[in-house]
Coordinates of N, CA and C in Angstrom, one line a residue:
M1 N -216.6 159.6 -88.7 CA -217.2 159.0 -88.1 C -216.8 157.3 -88.8
P2 N -216.5 157.2 -90.1 CA -216.2 156.2 -90.7 C -215.5 155.2 -89.5
R3 N -214.2 156.1 -88.6 CA -213.3 155.6 -87.8 C -214.2 154.8 -86.9
A4 N -215.4 155.4 -86.1 CA -216.1 155.1 -85.0 C -216.7 153.9 -85.2
L5 N -217.4 153.6 -86.9 CA -217.9 152.8 -87.5 C -217.3 151.5 -87.4
G6 N -215.9 151.5 -87.9 CA -214.9 150.5 -87.9 C -214.9 150.1 -86.9
E7 N -214.7 150.8 -85.7 CA -214.5 150.3 -84.1 C -215.7 149.7 -83.6
L8 N -216.8 150.0 -84.0 CA -217.9 149.3 -83.7 C -218.0 147.8 -84.6
E9 N -218.0 148.0 -85.7 CA -217.9 146.6 -86.5 C -216.9 145.9 -85.5
D10 N -215.5 146.1 -85.2 CA -215.0 145.4 -84.5 C -215.2 145.1 -83.4
A11 N -215.8 145.7 -82.7 CA -216.4 145.6 -81.2 C -217.2 144.3 -81.4
V12 N -218.5 144.6 -82.5 CA -219.6 143.3 -83.0 C -218.8 142.0 -83.1
M13 N -217.8 141.9 -84.3 CA -217.4 141.1 -84.6 C -216.5 140.1 -83.6
T14 N -215.9 140.9 -82.5 CA -215.2 140.4 -81.4 C -216.1 139.5 -81.2
R15 N -217.2 139.9 -80.5 CA -218.3 139.3 -79.9 C -218.5 137.9 -80.4
V16 N -218.7 138.0 -81.7 CA -219.4 136.8 -82.6 C -218.2 135.9 -82.6
W17 N -216.8 136.3 -82.9 CA -216.0 135.4 -82.8 C -215.8 134.7 -81.1
Q18 N -215.7 135.4 -80.2 CA -215.6 135.0 -78.8 C -216.6 134.0 -78.4
W19 N -217.9 134.3 -78.7 CA -219.0 133.2 -78.3 C -219.1 132.2 -79.4
N20 N -218.4 132.2 -80.5 CA -218.3 131.0 -81.5 C -219.5 130.1 -81.4
R21 N -220.7 131.1 -81.8 CA -222.3 130.4 -81.8 C -223.1 131.7 -82.4
P22 N -224.3 131.4 -82.9 CA -225.1 132.2 -83.5 C -225.5 133.1 -82.4
V23 N -225.7 134.5 -82.9 CA -225.9 135.7 -81.7 C -227.0 136.2 -82.3
T24 N -227.8 136.9 -81.4 CA -228.9 138.3 -82.1 C -228.1 139.1 -81.8
V25 N -228.9 140.2 -82.3 CA -228.6 141.7 -82.1 C -228.7 142.1 -80.6
R26 N -229.7 141.7 -79.8 CA -230.1 142.0 -78.6 C -228.7 141.4 -77.6
E27 N -228.3 140.4 -78.0 CA -227.3 140.0 -77.0 C -226.0 140.7 -77.3
V28 N -226.0 140.9 -78.7 CA -224.5 142.0 -78.7 C -224.6 143.2 -78.3
L29 N -225.9 143.6 -78.2 CA -226.0 144.9 -77.9 C -226.4 145.0 -76.0
E30 N -226.3 144.2 -75.7 CA -226.6 144.1 -73.9 C -225.0 143.7 -73.7
D31 N -224.2 143.3 -74.2 CA -222.7 143.2 -73.9 C -222.1 144.4 -74.4
L32 N -222.3 145.1 -75.6 CA -221.6 146.4 -75.7 C -222.1 147.6 -74.6
Q33 N -223.2 147.4 -74.3 CA -223.9 148.4 -73.0 C -223.1 148.5 -71.9
R34 N -222.7 147.1 -71.4 CA -222.0 147.3 -70.5 C -220.5 148.4 -70.5
E35 N -220.0 148.4 -71.8 CA -218.9 149.5 -71.7 C -219.7 150.9 -72.2
R36 N -220.5 151.0 -73.0 CA -220.9 152.6 -73.6 C -222.2 152.3 -73.7
S37 N -222.9 153.4 -73.8 CA -224.2 153.8 -74.6 C -224.4 153.4 -76.0
I38 N -225.3 152.5 -76.5 CA -225.6 152.5 -77.7 C -226.9 151.9 -77.9
A39 N -227.7 152.7 -78.8 CA -229.0 152.0 -79.2 C -228.9 150.7 -80.2
Y40 N -230.3 150.4 -79.9 CA -230.2 148.9 -80.6 C -230.3 149.0 -82.1
T41 N -231.0 149.9 -82.4 CA -230.8 150.2 -84.0 C -229.5 150.3 -84.5
T42 N -228.6 151.3 -84.2 CA -227.3 151.3 -84.2 C -226.5 149.6 -84.3
V43 N -226.8 148.9 -83.4 CA -226.1 147.5 -83.3 C -226.8 146.8 -84.8
M44 N -228.0 146.8 -84.9 CA -228.7 146.3 -85.9 C -228.2 146.6 -87.1
T45 N -228.2 147.9 -87.2 CA -227.5 148.6 -88.8 C -226.1 147.5 -88.6
V46 N -225.2 147.9 -88.0 CA -223.7 147.2 -87.9 C -223.9 146.2 -88.3
M47 N -224.5 145.3 -87.6 CA -224.6 143.5 -88.3 C -225.3 143.6 -89.4
D48 N -226.0 144.0 -90.1 CA -226.8 144.2 -91.0 C -225.5 144.7 -92.4
N49 N -225.1 145.7 -91.7 CA -223.6 145.8 -92.6 C -222.7 144.9 -92.6
L50 N -222.6 144.2 -91.6 CA -221.2 143.2 -91.6 C -221.8 141.7 -92.6
H51 N -223.3 141.9 -92.4 CA -223.9 141.1 -93.2 C -224.0 141.3 -94.7
Q52 N -224.1 142.3 -95.4 CA -224.0 142.9 -96.3 C -222.4 142.9 -97.1
K53 N -221.5 143.0 -96.4 CA -220.3 142.7 -96.7 C -219.4 141.4 -96.8
G54 N -220.4 140.3 -96.3 CA -220.1 138.9 -96.2 C -219.3 138.2 -95.0
W55 N -219.4 139.3 -93.9 CA -218.5 139.0 -92.9 C -219.6 138.0 -91.7
V56 N -220.7 138.0 -92.0 CA -221.5 137.2 -91.1 C -222.5 137.0 -92.1
R57 N -223.0 135.5 -91.7 CA -224.5 135.2 -92.1 C -225.3 135.0 -91.2
R58 N -226.8 135.2 -91.7 CA -227.7 135.1 -91.0 C -228.9 134.4 -91.1
E59 N -229.5 133.8 -90.1 CA -230.9 132.7 -90.3 C -232.0 133.5 -89.7
V60 N -233.2 133.5 -89.8 CA -234.2 133.9 -89.2 C -234.5 132.8 -88.3
D61 N -234.7 133.8 -86.8 CA -235.1 133.0 -85.8 C -236.1 133.7 -85.0
G62 N -237.7 133.1 -85.4 CA -238.7 133.8 -85.1 C -238.8 135.1 -85.6
R63 N -238.8 136.5 -85.1 CA -238.7 137.6 -85.7 C -237.5 138.1 -85.3
A64 N -236.4 137.6 -85.2 CA -235.1 138.1 -85.2 C -234.2 136.9 -86.0
Y65 N -232.9 137.9 -86.3 CA -231.9 136.9 -86.9 C -230.8 136.6 -85.8
R66 N -230.1 135.3 -86.2 CA -229.1 135.0 -85.3 C -228.0 135.2 -86.7
Y67 N -226.7 135.5 -85.7 CA -225.7 136.0 -86.8 C -224.4 135.2 -86.6
T68 N -223.7 134.5 -87.4 CA -222.4 133.5 -87.2 C -221.7 134.2 -88.4
A69 N -220.3 134.3 -87.4 CA -219.3 134.4 -88.6 C -219.1 133.7 -89.5
V70 N -218.6 133.9 -90.8 CA -218.4 133.6 -92.0 C -216.6 133.1 -91.8
S71 N -216.1 134.2 -91.2 CA -214.4 133.9 -91.5 C -214.1 133.9 -89.9
T72 N -212.7 133.7 -90.3 CA -211.7 133.9 -88.9 C -211.1 135.6 -88.8
R73 N -210.9 135.8 -87.3 CA -210.4 137.1 -87.3 C -209.1 137.2 -87.9
A74 N -208.6 136.8 -88.1 CA -207.3 136.8 -89.1 C -207.4 137.4 -90.3
A75 N -208.5 136.7 -91.0 CA -209.2 137.3 -92.7 C -209.6 138.3 -92.4
Y76 N -210.5 138.6 -91.5 CA -211.1 140.0 -91.2 C -209.9 141.1 -91.4
S77 N -209.0 140.8 -90.5 CA -207.7 141.9 -90.1 C -207.0 142.0 -91.3
A78 N -206.7 140.9 -92.0 CA -206.3 141.3 -93.3 C -207.0 141.7 -94.7
A79 N -208.2 141.5 -94.7 CA -209.1 142.3 -95.7 C -208.9 143.7 -95.1
L80 N -209.1 144.3 -93.8 CA -209.4 145.4 -93.3 C -208.0 146.4 -93.9
M81 N -206.9 145.7 -93.6 CA -205.4 146.2 -94.3 C -205.4 146.3 -95.6
N82 N -205.8 145.4 -96.1 CA -205.9 145.3 -97.8 C -206.8 146.5 -98.3
E83 N -207.9 146.6 -97.8 CA -208.9 147.5 -98.0 C -208.1 149.2 -97.7
A84 N -207.6 149.2 -96.5 CA -207.0 150.7 -96.3 C -206.0 150.7 -97.2
W85 N -204.6 149.7 -97.6 CA -204.1 149.7 -98.6 C -204.3 150.3 -99.8
S86 N -205.7 149.4 -100.2 CA -205.9 149.9 -101.8 C -206.5 151.2 -101.7
R87 N -206.6 151.8 -101.0 CA -206.9 153.5 -101.0 C -205.7 154.5 -100.7
S88 N -204.6 153.9 -100.9 CA -203.4 155.1 -101.0 C -203.4 155.0 -103.0
D89 N -202.9 156.2 -102.9 CA -202.4 156.6 -104.2 C -200.9 156.1 -104.4
N90 N -200.2 155.8 -103.3 CA -198.9 155.2 -103.7 C -198.9 154.4 -102.4
P91 N -199.3 153.0 -103.2 CA -198.8 151.9 -102.0 C -197.8 151.6 -101.6
A92 N -196.7 151.9 -102.3 CA -195.3 151.8 -101.7 C -194.9 152.8 -100.4
A93 N -195.3 153.8 -100.6 CA -194.9 154.7 -99.4 C -196.1 154.2 -98.2
A94 N -197.0 154.0 -98.5 CA -197.9 153.5 -97.5 C -197.7 152.4 -96.9
L95 N -197.0 151.7 -97.7 CA -196.5 150.1 -96.7 C -195.0 150.6 -95.8
V96 N -194.1 151.8 -96.5 CA -193.1 152.2 -95.9 C -193.5 152.6 -94.4
A97 N -194.3 153.5 -94.5 CA -195.0 154.0 -93.1 C -195.7 153.0 -92.6
F98 N -196.5 152.4 -92.8 CA -196.9 150.9 -92.1 C -195.8 150.2 -91.3
F99 N -194.9 149.7 -92.1 CA -193.7 149.2 -91.4 C -193.1 150.2 -90.5
G100 N -193.0 151.0 -90.4 CA -192.4 152.1 -89.8 C -193.1 152.2 -88.3
M101 N -194.5 151.9 -88.3 CA -195.0 151.9 -87.1 C -195.2 150.8 -86.6
M102 N -194.6 149.4 -86.9 CA -194.7 148.2 -86.5 C -193.9 148.0 -85.6
S103 N -194.3 147.6 -84.3 CA -193.2 146.9 -83.0 C -192.4 146.1 -83.7
A104 N -191.4 145.8 -82.7 CA -190.5 144.8 -83.0 C -191.2 143.2 -83.4
E105 N -192.3 142.9 -82.3 CA -192.9 141.9 -82.4 C -193.6 141.6 -83.8
Q106 N -194.4 143.2 -84.1 CA -195.2 142.8 -85.4 C -194.0 142.6 -86.5
R107 N -193.1 143.5 -86.7 CA -192.0 142.8 -87.8 C -191.5 141.4 -87.8
E108 N -191.4 140.8 -86.5 CA -191.0 139.5 -86.5 C -192.0 138.6 -87.1
A109 N -193.6 139.2 -87.0 CA -194.4 138.4 -87.1 C -194.5 138.2 -88.6
L110 N -194.3 139.6 -89.3 CA -194.4 139.8 -90.8 C -193.2 139.0 -91.3
Q111 N -191.9 139.1 -90.8 CA -191.0 138.1 -91.7 C -191.6 136.6 -91.4
D112 N -192.1 136.3 -90.3 CA -192.6 134.9 -90.4 C -193.5 134.6 -91.1
A113 N -194.2 135.3 -91.5 CA -195.3 135.3 -92.5 C -194.6 135.4 -94.1
V114 N -193.7 136.5 -94.5 CA -193.2 136.3 -95.8 C -192.2 134.9 -96.0
R115 N -191.8 134.6 -94.8 CA -191.1 133.1 -95.1 C -192.4 132.2 -95.5
I116 N -193.5 132.1 -95.0 CA -194.8 131.3 -94.9 C -194.9 131.6 -96.6
V117 N -195.3 132.5 -96.9 CA -195.9 132.7 -98.2 C -194.9 132.8 -99.4
A118 N -193.6 133.3 -99.2 CA -192.9 133.6 -100.3 C -192.7 132.7 -101.3
P119 N -192.5 131.3 -100.8 CA -192.5 130.2 -101.9 C -193.9 129.8 -102.7
A120 N -194.9 130.4 -102.1 CA -196.3 130.0 -103.1 C -196.3 131.5 -104.0
L121 N -195.5 132.1 -104.0 CA -195.5 133.4 -105.1 C -194.9 133.0 -106.2
P122 N -195.8 133.6 -107.4 CA -195.4 133.4 -108.6 C -193.8 134.0 -109.0
G123 N -193.0 133.3 -109.4 CA -191.8 133.9 -109.7 C -190.7 134.0 -108.4
A124 N -190.9 133.4 -107.1 CA -190.3 133.9 -106.2 C -188.8 132.8 -105.8
P125 N -188.1 133.2 -105.6 CA -186.8 132.0 -105.3 C -187.4 131.1 -104.2
E126 N -186.6 130.2 -104.5 CA -187.0 128.9 -103.7 C -186.6 129.2 -102.0
A127 N -185.6 129.9 -101.8 CA -185.3 130.0 -100.4 C -185.6 131.6 -100.5
V128 N -185.6 132.1 -98.7 CA -186.2 133.2 -98.6 C -185.2 133.6 -97.9
A129 N -184.7 135.3 -98.0 CA -183.2 135.7 -97.5 C -183.4 135.5 -96.0
G130 N -182.5 134.9 -95.4 CA -182.4 134.5 -93.6 C -182.6 133.2 -93.2
D131 N -183.4 132.1 -94.6 CA -183.4 131.0 -94.2 C -182.2 129.9 -94.8
K132 N -182.0 128.7 -94.5 CA -180.9 127.9 -94.7 C -180.4 128.4 -95.9
A133 N -178.9 128.7 -95.9 CA -178.3 129.1 -97.1 C -177.8 127.6 -97.8
E134 N -177.6 128.0 -99.2 CA -177.4 126.8 -100.1 C -176.4 125.9 -99.6
E135 N -176.1 124.6 -99.5 CA -175.1 123.8 -99.1 C -173.8 124.2 -100.2
P136 N -172.5 124.3 -99.5 CA -171.3 124.2 -100.4 C -171.1 123.6 -101.4
E137 N -171.5 122.5 -101.4 CA -171.7 121.1 -102.8 C -172.6 122.1 -103.7
E138 N -173.7 122.5 -103.4 CA -174.6 122.8 -104.6 C -173.7 124.3 -105.2
K139 N -173.1 125.0 -104.2 CA -172.4 126.3 -105.0 C -171.3 126.2 -105.8
A140 N -170.4 124.9 -105.4 CA -169.3 124.5 -106.0 C -169.8 124.0 -107.7
A141 N -170.9 123.2 -107.4 CA -171.4 122.7 -108.6 C -172.1 123.5 -109.6
Q142 N -172.6 124.9 -109.4 CA -173.1 125.4 -110.2 C -172.1 125.8 -111.5
P143 N -170.7 126.7 -110.9 CA -170.0 127.1 -112.0 C -169.6 125.7 -113.0
E144 N -169.6 124.7 -112.6 CA -169.4 123.8 -113.4 C -170.0 123.5 -114.1
E145 N -171.6 123.5 -113.7 CA -172.6 123.4 -115.0 C -172.4 124.2 -115.8
K146 N -172.4 125.6 -115.5 CA -172.1 127.0 -116.5 C -171.2 126.7 -117.8
A147 N -169.8 126.0 -117.0 CA -168.9 125.9 -117.7 C -169.3 124.8 -118.7
A148 N -169.9 123.7 -118.5 CA -170.5 122.6 -119.6 C -171.2 123.1 -120.5
S149 N -172.0 124.1 -120.2 CA -172.8 124.5 -120.8 C -172.7 125.8 -121.9
G150 N -171.0 126.1 -121.9 CA -170.5 126.9 -122.8 C -170.0 128.1 -122.1
G151 N -170.6 128.4 -121.0 CA -170.6 129.7 -120.3 C -169.2 129.7 -119.3
E152 N -168.3 130.8 -119.0 CA -167.7 131.0 -118.5 C -167.9 131.0 -116.9
P153 N -167.3 130.4 -116.1 CA -168.1 130.3 -114.7 C -167.7 131.7 -114.0
G154 N -168.3 132.5 -113.5 CA -168.1 134.0 -112.9 C -168.3 135.0 -113.4
T155 N -168.6 134.5 -114.7 CA -169.0 135.7 -115.8 C -170.3 136.2 -116.2
E156 N -170.9 137.3 -116.6 CA -172.3 137.5 -116.7 C -173.0 136.6 -117.5
D157 N -172.7 135.3 -117.7 CA -173.7 134.5 -118.0 C -173.9 133.5 -116.9
D158 N -173.6 133.6 -115.7 CA -173.9 133.3 -114.5 C -175.2 134.1 -114.1
F159 N -175.6 135.5 -114.7 CA -176.8 136.1 -113.9 C -177.9 136.1 -115.3
P160 N -179.2 136.4 -114.8 CA -180.5 136.5 -115.4 C -179.9 137.5 -116.8
A161 N -180.6 137.9 -118.0 CA -180.2 138.9 -118.8 C -180.5 140.3 -118.2
D162 N -181.6 140.3 -117.2 CA -181.7 141.4 -116.5 C -181.3 141.9 -115.2
E163 N -180.2 141.4 -114.9 CA -179.9 141.6 -113.8 C -177.9 140.9 -114.2
A164 N -177.4 142.4 -114.1 CA -175.5 142.2 -114.1 C -175.0 141.6 -112.9
P165 N -174.0 141.2 -112.9 CA -173.2 140.7 -111.7 C -172.5 142.0 -111.4
P166 N -171.9 141.8 -110.0 CA -171.6 142.9 -109.4 C -170.6 143.7 -110.2
D167 N -170.2 144.8 -110.3 CA -169.1 145.7 -110.8 C -169.0 145.3 -112.4
S168 N -170.1 145.1 -113.1 CA -170.1 144.8 -114.3 C -170.2 146.2 -115.3
G169 N -170.8 146.8 -114.8 CA -171.0 148.4 -115.4 C -172.5 148.6 -116.2
R170 N -173.4 147.2 -115.9 CA -174.6 147.1 -116.7 C -175.6 148.1 -115.8

């Protein structure tokens, strides 16, 4: 049943986003009933749950509530993915399995997203793999700077302490 409830929450939220205005349980119910048989109390419970979770806000309108989305569909989807991922006892394996299920278009979207957020992550390199490489003059200047600071160019001094150069045996 949790899967069905998630699908129903998604169907309700989809309508709230599409209509982009405060909606009542009755309006959502009537639209959902075009696709399936569903009770008023079920839709009311789902909308109350969405309110409890913070995805919609509600205002009293007579004897009913009018519900409005608090966030975007993208933020909602991200929260669902994060919730599912956090339930895993092995998050790395869950990500590997998830990535394996992705279509080529989804993988491309993921790469685009990583390019956008990577510079803002703590300790992230300034350039992300696949972005524009360093200019040749910059690469040439690095060994000279290292030599000027006392280290030999092309030696272990060029690498952080926790990262050995290729074939160094560390």
